[in-house]
Coordinates of C-alpha atoms in Angstrom, one line a residue:
Chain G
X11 CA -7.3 -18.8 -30.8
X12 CA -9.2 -16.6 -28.8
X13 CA -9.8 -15.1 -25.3
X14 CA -12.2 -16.5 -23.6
X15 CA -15.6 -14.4 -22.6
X16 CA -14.3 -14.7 -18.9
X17 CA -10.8 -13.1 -19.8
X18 CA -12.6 -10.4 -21.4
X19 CA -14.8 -9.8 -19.3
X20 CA -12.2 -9.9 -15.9
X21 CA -9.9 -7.6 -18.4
X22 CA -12.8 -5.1 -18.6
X23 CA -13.8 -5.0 -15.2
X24 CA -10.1 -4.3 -14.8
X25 CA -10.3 -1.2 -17.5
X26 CA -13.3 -0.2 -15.4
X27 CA -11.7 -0.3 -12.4
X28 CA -8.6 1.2 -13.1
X29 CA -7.3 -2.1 -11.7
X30 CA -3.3 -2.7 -11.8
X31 CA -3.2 -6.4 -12.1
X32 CA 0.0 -6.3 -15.0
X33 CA 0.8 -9.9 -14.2
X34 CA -2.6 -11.6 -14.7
X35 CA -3.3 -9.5 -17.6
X36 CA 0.0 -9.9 -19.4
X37 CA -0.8 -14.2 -19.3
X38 CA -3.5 -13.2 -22.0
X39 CA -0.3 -11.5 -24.0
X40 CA 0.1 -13.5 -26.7
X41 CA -3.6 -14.4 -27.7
X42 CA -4.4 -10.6 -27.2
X43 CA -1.6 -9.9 -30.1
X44 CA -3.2 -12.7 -32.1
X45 CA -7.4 -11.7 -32.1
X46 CA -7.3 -8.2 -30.8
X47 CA -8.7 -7.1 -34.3
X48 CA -12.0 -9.7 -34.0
X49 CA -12.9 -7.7 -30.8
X50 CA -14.0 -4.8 -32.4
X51 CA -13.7 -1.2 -30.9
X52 CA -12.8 -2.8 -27.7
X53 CA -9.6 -4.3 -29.4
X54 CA -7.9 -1.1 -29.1
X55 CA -8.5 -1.0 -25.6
X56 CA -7.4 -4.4 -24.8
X57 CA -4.1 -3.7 -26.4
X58 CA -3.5 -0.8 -24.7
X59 CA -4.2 -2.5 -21.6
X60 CA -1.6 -5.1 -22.7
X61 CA 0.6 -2.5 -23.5
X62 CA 0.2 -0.7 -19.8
X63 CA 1.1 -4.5 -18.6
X64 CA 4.3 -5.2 -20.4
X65 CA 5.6 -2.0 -19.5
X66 CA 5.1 -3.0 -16.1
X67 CA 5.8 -6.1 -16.1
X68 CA 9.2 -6.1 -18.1
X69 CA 8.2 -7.4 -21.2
X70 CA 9.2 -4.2 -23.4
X71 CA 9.3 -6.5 -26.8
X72 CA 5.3 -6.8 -26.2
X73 CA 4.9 -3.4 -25.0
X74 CA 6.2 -1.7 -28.6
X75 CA 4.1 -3.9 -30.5
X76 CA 1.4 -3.4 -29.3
X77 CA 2.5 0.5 -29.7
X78 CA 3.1 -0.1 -33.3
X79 CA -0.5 -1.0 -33.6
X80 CA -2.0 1.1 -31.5
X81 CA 0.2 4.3 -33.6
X82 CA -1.0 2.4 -36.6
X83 CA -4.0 2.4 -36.2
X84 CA -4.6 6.0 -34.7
X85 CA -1.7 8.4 -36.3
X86 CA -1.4 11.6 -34.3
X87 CA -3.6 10.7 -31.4
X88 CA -2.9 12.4 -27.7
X89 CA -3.9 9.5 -26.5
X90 CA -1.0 7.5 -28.1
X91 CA 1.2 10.7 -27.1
X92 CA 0.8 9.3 -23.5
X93 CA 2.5 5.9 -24.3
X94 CA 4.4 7.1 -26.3
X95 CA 5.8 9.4 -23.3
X96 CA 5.3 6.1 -20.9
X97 CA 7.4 3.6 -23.0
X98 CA 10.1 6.3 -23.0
X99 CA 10.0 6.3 -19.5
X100 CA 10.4 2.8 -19.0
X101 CA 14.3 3.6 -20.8
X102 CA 14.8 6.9 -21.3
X103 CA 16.4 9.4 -18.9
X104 CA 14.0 11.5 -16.9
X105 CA 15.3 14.9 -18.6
X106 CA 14.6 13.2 -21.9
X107 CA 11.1 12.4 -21.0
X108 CA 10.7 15.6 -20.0
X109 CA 12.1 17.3 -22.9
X110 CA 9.2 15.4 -25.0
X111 CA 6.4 16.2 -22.6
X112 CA 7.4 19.7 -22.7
X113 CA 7.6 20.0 -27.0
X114 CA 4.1 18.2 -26.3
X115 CA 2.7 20.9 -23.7
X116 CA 4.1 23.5 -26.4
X117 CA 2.0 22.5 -28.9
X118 CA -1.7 21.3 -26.9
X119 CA -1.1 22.9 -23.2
X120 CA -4.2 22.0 -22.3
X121 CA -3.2 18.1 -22.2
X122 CA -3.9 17.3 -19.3
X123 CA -2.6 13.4 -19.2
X124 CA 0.4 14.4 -20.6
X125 CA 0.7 16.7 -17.9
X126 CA 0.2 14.4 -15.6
X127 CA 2.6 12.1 -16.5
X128 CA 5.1 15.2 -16.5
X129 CA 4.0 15.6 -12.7
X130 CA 4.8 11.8 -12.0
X131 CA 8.0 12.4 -13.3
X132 CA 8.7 15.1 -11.7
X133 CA 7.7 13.3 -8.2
X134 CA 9.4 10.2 -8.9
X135 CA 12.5 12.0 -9.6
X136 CA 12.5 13.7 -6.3
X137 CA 11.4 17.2 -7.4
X138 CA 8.8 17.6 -5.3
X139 CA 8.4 21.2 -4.8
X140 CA 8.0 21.5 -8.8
X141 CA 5.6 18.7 -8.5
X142 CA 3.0 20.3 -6.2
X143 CA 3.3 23.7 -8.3
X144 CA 2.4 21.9 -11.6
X145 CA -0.1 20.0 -9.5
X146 CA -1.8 23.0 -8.8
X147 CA -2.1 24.6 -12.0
X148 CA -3.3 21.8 -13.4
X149 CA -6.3 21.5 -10.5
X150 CA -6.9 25.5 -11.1
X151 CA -7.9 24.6 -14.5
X152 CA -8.9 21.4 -14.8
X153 CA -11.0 21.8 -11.2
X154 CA -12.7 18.6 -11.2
X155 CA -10.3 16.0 -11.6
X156 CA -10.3 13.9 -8.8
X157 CA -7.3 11.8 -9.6
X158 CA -4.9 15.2 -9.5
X159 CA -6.6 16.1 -6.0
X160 CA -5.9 12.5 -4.4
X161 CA -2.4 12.8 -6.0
X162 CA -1.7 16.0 -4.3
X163 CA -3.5 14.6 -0.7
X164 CA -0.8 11.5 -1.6
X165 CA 2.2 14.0 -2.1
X166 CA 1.4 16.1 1.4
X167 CA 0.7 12.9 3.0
X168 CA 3.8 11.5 2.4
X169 CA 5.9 14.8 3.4
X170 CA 3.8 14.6 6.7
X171 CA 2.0 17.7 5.8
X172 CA -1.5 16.4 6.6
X173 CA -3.3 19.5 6.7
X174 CA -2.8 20.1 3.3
X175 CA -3.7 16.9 2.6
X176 CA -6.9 17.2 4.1
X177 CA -7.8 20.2 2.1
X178 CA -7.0 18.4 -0.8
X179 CA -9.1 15.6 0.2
X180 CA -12.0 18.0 1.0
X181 CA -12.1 18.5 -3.0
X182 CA -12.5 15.2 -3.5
X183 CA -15.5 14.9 -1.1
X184 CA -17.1 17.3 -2.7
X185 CA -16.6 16.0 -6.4
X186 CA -17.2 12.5 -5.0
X187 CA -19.7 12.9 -2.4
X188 CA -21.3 9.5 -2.6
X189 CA -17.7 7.2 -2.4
X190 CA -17.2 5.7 1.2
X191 CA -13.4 5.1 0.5
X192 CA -12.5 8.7 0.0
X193 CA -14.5 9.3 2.8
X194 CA -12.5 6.5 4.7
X195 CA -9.5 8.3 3.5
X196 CA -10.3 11.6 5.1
X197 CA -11.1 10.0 8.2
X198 CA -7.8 8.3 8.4
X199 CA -6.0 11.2 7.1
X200 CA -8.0 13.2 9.7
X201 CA -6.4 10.3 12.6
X202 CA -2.9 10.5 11.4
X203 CA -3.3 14.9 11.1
X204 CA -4.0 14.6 15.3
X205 CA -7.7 16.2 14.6
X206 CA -9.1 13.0 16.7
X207 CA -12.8 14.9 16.7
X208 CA -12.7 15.2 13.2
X209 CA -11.6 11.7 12.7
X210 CA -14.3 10.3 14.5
X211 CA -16.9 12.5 12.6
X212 CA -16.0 11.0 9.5
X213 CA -15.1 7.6 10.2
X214 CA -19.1 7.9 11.6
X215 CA -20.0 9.2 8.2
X216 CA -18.0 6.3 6.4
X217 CA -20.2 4.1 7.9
X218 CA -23.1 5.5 7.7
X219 CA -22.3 5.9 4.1
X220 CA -21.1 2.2 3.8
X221 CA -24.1 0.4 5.5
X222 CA -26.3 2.6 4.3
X223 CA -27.8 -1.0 2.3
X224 CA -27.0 -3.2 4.9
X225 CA -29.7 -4.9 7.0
X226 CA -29.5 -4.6 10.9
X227 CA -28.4 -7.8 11.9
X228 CA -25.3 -8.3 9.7
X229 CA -22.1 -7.7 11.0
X230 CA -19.9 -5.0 8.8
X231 CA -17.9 -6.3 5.9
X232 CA -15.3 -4.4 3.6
X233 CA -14.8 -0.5 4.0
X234 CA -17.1 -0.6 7.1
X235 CA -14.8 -3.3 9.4
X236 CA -12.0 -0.4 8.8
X237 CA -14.3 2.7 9.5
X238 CA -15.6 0.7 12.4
X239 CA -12.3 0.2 13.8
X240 CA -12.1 4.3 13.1
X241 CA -14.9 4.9 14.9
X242 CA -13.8 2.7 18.2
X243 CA -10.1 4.1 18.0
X244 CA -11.2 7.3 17.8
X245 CA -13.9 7.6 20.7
X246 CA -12.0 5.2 23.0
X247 CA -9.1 8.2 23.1
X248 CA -11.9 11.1 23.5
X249 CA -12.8 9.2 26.3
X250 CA -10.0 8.7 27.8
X251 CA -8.6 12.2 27.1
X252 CA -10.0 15.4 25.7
X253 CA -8.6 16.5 22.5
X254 CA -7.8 19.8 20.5
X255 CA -9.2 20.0 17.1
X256 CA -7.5 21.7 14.8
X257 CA -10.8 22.0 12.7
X258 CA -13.2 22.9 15.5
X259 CA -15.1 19.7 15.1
X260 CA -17.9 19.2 18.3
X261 CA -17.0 15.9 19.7
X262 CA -20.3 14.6 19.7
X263 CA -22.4 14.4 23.2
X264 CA -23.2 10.8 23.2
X265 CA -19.8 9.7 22.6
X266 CA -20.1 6.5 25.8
X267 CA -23.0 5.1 23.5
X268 CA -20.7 5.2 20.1
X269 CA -17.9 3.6 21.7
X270 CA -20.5 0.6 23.0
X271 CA -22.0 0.3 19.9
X272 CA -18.5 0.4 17.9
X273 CA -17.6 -2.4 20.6
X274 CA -20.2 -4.4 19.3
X275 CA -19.8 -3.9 16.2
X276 CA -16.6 -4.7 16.1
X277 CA -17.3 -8.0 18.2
X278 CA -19.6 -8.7 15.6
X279 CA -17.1 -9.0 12.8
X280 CA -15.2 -11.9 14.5
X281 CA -17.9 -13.6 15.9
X282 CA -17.5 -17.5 14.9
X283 CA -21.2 -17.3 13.5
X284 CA -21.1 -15.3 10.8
X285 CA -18.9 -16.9 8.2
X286 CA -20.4 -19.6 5.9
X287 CA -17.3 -21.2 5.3
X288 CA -14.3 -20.1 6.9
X289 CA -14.0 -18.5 11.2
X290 CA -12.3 -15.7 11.5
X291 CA -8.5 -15.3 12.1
X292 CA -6.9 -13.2 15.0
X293 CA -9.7 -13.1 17.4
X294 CA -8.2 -13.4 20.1
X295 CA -6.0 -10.1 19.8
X296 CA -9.1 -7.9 18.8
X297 CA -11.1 -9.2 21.6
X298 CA -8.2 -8.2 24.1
X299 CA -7.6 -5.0 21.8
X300 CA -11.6 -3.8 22.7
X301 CA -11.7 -4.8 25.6
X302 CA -8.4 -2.4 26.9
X303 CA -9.7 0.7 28.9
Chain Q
X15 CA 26.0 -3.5 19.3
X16 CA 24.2 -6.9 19.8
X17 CA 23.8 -9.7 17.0
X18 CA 20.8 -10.0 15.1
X19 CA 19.8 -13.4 12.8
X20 CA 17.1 -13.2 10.6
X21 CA 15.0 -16.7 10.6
X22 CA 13.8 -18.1 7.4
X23 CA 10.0 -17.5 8.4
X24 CA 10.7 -13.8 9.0
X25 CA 12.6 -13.4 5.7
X26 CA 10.3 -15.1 3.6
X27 CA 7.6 -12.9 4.7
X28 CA 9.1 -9.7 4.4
X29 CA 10.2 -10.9 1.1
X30 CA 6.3 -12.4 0.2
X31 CA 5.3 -8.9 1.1
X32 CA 7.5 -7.1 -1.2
X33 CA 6.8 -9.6 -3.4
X34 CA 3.1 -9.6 -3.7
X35 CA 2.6 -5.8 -3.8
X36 CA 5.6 -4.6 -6.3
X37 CA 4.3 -1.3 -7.2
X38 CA 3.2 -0.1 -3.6
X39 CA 4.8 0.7 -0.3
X40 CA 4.8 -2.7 2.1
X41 CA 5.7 -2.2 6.2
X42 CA 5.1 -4.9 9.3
X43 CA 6.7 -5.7 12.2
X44 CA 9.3 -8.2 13.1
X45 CA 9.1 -10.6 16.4
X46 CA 12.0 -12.3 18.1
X47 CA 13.8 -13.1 21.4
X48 CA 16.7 -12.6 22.9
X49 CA 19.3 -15.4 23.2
X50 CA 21.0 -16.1 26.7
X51 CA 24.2 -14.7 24.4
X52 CA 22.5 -11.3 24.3
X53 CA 22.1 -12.0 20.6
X54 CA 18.9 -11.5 19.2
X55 CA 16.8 -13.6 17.0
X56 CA 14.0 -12.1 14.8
X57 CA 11.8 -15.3 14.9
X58 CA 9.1 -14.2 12.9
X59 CA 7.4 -11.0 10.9
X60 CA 4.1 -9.7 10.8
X61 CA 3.0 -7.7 7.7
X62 CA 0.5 -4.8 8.5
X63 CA 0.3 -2.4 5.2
X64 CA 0.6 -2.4 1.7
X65 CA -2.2 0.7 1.4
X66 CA -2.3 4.1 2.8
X67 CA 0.9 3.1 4.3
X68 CA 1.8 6.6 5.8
X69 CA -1.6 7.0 7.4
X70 CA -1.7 6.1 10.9
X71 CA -5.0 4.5 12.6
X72 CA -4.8 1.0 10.9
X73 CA -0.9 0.9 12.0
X74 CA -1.6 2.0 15.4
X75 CA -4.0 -0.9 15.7
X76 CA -2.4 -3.4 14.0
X77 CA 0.7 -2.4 15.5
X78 CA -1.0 -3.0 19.3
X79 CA -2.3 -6.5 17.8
X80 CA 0.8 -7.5 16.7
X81 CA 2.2 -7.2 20.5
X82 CA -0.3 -8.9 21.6
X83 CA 0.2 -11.8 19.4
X84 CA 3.7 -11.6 20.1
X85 CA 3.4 -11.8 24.0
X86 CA 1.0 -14.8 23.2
X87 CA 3.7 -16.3 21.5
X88 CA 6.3 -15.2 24.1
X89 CA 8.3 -13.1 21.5
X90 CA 8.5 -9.8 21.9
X91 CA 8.2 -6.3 18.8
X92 CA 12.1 -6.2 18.3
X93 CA 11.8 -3.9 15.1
X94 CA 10.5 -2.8 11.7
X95 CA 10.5 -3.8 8.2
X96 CA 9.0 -1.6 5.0
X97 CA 9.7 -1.7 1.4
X98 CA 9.6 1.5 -0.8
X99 CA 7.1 1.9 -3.9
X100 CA 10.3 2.5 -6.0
X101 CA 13.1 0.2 -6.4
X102 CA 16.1 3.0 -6.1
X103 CA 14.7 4.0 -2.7
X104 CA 15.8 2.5 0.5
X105 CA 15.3 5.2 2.8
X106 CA 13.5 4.7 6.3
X107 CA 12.2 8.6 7.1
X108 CA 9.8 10.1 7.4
X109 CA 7.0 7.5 8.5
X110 CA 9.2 3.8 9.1
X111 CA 11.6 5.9 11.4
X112 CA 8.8 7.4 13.0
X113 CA 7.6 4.0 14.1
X114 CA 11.0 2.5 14.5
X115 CA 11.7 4.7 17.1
X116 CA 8.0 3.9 19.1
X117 CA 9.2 0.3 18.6
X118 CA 12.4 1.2 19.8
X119 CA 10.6 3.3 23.2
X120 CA 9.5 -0.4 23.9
X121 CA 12.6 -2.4 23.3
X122 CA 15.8 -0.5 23.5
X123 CA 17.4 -2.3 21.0
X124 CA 15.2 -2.2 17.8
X125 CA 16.3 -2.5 14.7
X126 CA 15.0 -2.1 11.1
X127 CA 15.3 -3.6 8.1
X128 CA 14.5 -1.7 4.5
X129 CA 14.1 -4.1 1.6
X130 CA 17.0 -3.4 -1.8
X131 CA 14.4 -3.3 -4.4
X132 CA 17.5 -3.8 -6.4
X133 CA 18.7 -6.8 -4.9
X134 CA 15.4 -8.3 -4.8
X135 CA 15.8 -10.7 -8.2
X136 CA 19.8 -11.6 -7.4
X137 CA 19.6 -14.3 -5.0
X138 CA 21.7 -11.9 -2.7
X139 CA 20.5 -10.9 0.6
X140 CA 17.7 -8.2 -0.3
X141 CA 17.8 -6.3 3.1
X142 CA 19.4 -3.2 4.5
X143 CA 19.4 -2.9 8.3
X144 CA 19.1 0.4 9.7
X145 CA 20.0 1.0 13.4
X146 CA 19.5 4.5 15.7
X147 CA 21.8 7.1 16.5
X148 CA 19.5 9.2 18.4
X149 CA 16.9 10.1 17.1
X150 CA 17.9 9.5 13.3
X151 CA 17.9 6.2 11.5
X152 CA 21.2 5.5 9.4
X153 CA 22.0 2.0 7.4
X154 CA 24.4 0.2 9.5
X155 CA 28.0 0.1 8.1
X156 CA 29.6 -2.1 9.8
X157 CA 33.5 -3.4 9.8
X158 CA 32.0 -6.8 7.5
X159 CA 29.0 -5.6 5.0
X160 CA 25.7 -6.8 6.5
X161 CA 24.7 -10.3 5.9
X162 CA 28.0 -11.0 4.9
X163 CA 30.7 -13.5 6.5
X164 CA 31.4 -12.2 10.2
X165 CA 28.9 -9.0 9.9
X166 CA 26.5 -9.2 13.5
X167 CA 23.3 -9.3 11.1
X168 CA 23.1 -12.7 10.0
X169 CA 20.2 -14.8 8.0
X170 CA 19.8 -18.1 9.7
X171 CA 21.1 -19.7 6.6
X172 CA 22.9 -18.7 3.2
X173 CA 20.7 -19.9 1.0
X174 CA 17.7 -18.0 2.0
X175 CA 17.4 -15.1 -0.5
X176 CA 17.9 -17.9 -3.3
X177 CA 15.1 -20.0 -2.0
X178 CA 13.1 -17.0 -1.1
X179 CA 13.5 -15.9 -5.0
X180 CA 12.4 -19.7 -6.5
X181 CA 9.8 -19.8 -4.1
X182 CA 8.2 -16.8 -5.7
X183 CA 9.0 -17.2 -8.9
X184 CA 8.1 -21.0 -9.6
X185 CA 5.5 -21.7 -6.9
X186 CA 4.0 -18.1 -6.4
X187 CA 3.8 -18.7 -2.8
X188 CA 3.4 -15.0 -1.9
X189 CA -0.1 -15.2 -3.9
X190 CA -1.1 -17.0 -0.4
X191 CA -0.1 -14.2 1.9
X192 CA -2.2 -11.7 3.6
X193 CA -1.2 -8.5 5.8
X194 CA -3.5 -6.6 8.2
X195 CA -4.8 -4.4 5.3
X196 CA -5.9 -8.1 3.8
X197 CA -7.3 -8.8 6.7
X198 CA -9.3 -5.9 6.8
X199 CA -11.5 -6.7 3.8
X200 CA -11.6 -10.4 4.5
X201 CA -11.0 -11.3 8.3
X202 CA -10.5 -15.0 7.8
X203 CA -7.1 -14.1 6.2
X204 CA -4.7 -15.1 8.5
X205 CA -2.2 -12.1 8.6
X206 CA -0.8 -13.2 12.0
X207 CA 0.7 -16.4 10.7
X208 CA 0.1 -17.0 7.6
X209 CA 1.1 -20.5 7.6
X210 CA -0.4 -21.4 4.4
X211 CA 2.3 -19.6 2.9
X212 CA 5.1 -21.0 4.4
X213 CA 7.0 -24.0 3.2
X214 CA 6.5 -27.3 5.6
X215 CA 10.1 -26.9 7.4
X216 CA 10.0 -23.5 7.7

């Protein structure tokens, strides 16, 4: 018995993706415990997959053997340190966990996933204070990981503080200048932060950076529908009434033209032509929504 | 205080929500009437978030499309429903009593209703209603426990949070729902009614 070439590939696009679909990949369970040796290298990384999905999912009894043969198989790995540290945290008390990430710190500080989980521990416990500290050390020296800044624009975001959050994010842009969805997030962080200017100059640049492929005549899909909606939010309340920005942004001069062309963009999304197969749901309310003065 | 029953389409759909998205934060809104009593019925629930759920432009919008759905159904936003990305947490603040109390600014008697990640596998009643005093949001303690024989929150039948659980678990139904953040990526999700979802008496 083996998986088929569609299950592996839909499991790798998950690995790729960092994708955390636990239930669908735990159905695979069984024949993943059974072949994972015939799949070569990428065995190992199938079973820590599986591994990552039991914990989730419940199934502990699959989650330590795949452990077994993951610590097997590669004694004295960091790697296997980290779940290690995450099956403990499935059971253990948080001060135990703790405890071990610490004796592990001791001995490689420069870890910086088992740091991380450490951090998530420290967050989920309610220490958040502690949390942001060892978040920041870990950013001054490991600069460019993007995860750690987006955790930390996470952790302001949900204490309200946006403007840290922002600045956090602004790391991210610059590490990731080329991904629309962390531009997207700024934008929207931007919104909620009450910088409406700045909003609207990034929700523009989310779209410019999402349809940047996209032919003329087709209406936005995906990312671009949101930073659309963004864009039309955003410029409607300029217009309506002017707006202090926090960061200085300009609001830009043709701002009657962007709200038109976000109208009909908008429009453009639910109109009854487009779809191949199936019309669009909850027109109605989004036509009455742009239409609103 | 008034009475509030919670009908099995607005209960399954918070709980589908919950359900569907177990490791993230889900919020929507909940629609009802009021009952010549004065009691209040929350007819129905419309899921907005299960992403970026304490950022504000996609819930301002799909919060202003909700009402206008609701008016087209002649129901009216009567309150607020979220579940918390961990299981031990069933607190409201900052961000669902935020919008609670906008909810509230438009219908004075709002309520909200935080889902026991704890109490979501028992087949019990797997919500905590939360009611204002002032501006803070506190879990209503009443003289009867909520949901409970003579308590004023009330599910329109018992056996809800069992057939909500079965529902899940052997048919997957909530694999068929779709919020506003859905929506977003694919707009013929219906995230308004989501009928497809719901079982043919409900």
């Amino acid at each position: 018995m083996s998986l088929s070439h569609s299950a592996l590939e839909k499991l790798a696009t998950f690995r790729v993706n960092n994708t955390r679909a636990s239930q669908e990949t735990f159905q695979n369970a069984s024949t993943v415990l059974k072949s994972f040796k015939r799949l070569g290298d990428d065995g190992w990384a199938v079973l820590e997959q599986l591994f990552l999905a039991s914990v989730d999912v419940g199934r502990l009894d699959v989650a330590d053997e795949c452990l077994r043969q993951l610590g097997k198989q590669f004694p004295h790995s960091p790697r296997v340190d980290v779940l290690t540290g995450i099956r403990m945290e499935a059971t253990e008390s948080p001060d135990v966990v703790l405890e071990y990430y610490a004796q592990l710190l001791d001995a490689d500080s420069a870890n910086a996933a088992i740091w991380k989980r450490k951090i998530s521990v420290l967050r989920r416990t309610g220490k958040i204070e502690k949390a942001v500290e060892e978040l920041l050390q870990l950013l001054d020296t490991f600069y460019t990981d993007v995860e750690g800044w987006l955790e930390l624009a996470d952790i302001y975001t949900s204490c309200n503080q946006y403007i840290p959050a922002l600045q956090a994010l602004s790391h991210v842009l610059l590490l990731a200048a080329q991904n629309p969805f962390y531009q997207l997030q700024f934008a929207e962080t931007a919104y909620t932060a009450g910088d409406i200017p700045l909003a609207l100059k990034a929700f523009l640049v989310a779209v410019e950076m999402s349809e940047r492929d996209l032919s003329d005549k087709s209406p936005p899909v995906g990312i671009s529908v949101r930073a659309w909606l963004g864009v039309k939010l955003c410029s409607r309340r300029l217009l309506l009434n002017s707006s202090p920005s926090a960061s200085n942004t300009p609001v830009p001069k043709n701002l009657h033209l962007i709200e038109e062309l976000a109208t009909e963009r908008v429009l453009g999304v639910y109109s009854s032509k487009n779809s191949a197969s199936r019309a669009p749901e909850g027109r109605d309310v989004v036509v009455g929504w742009v239409g609103d003065r | 205080m008034s009475q509030y029953s919670v009908s099995a389409r607005a209960y399954l759909k918070l709980f589908f929500h919950a359900a569907k998205h177990p490791q993230s934060s889900v919020n929507g809104v909940l629609l009802g009437k009021e009952e010549p009593s004065g009691a209040i019925t929350i007819v129905d629930a419309v899921p907005l978030l299960h992403h970026w759920t304490s950022l504000s432009p996609m819930m301002e919008i799909g919060l202003d499309l909700a009402g206008r759905h609701a008016e087209s159904m002649g129901l009216t936003l009567v309150g607020y429903y979220q579940a918390c990305e961990r299981i031990d947490d069933t607190s409201l603040a900052p961000v669902g009593e935020r919008i609670a109390g906008k909810l509230r600014d438009g219908y004075k008697n709002a309520v909200a209703l935080v889902i026991d990640g704890e109490k979501i596998g028992s087949g019990e009643a797997a919500v905590i209603p939360y009611t204002p005093q002032g501006p803070i949001w506190r879990p209503y303690s009443g003289e009867s426990a909520a949901f409970g024989p003579g308590s004023i929150f009330q599910l329109s039948s018992a056996d809800l949070p069992q057939r909500a659980l079965s529902l899940v678990r052997e048919q997957e139904l909530h694999q068929k729902f779709g919020d506003f953040d859905d929506h977003l990526e694919d707009v013929t999700i219906d995230w308004l009614r989501n009928t497809a979802c719901m079982p043919s008496d409900v």
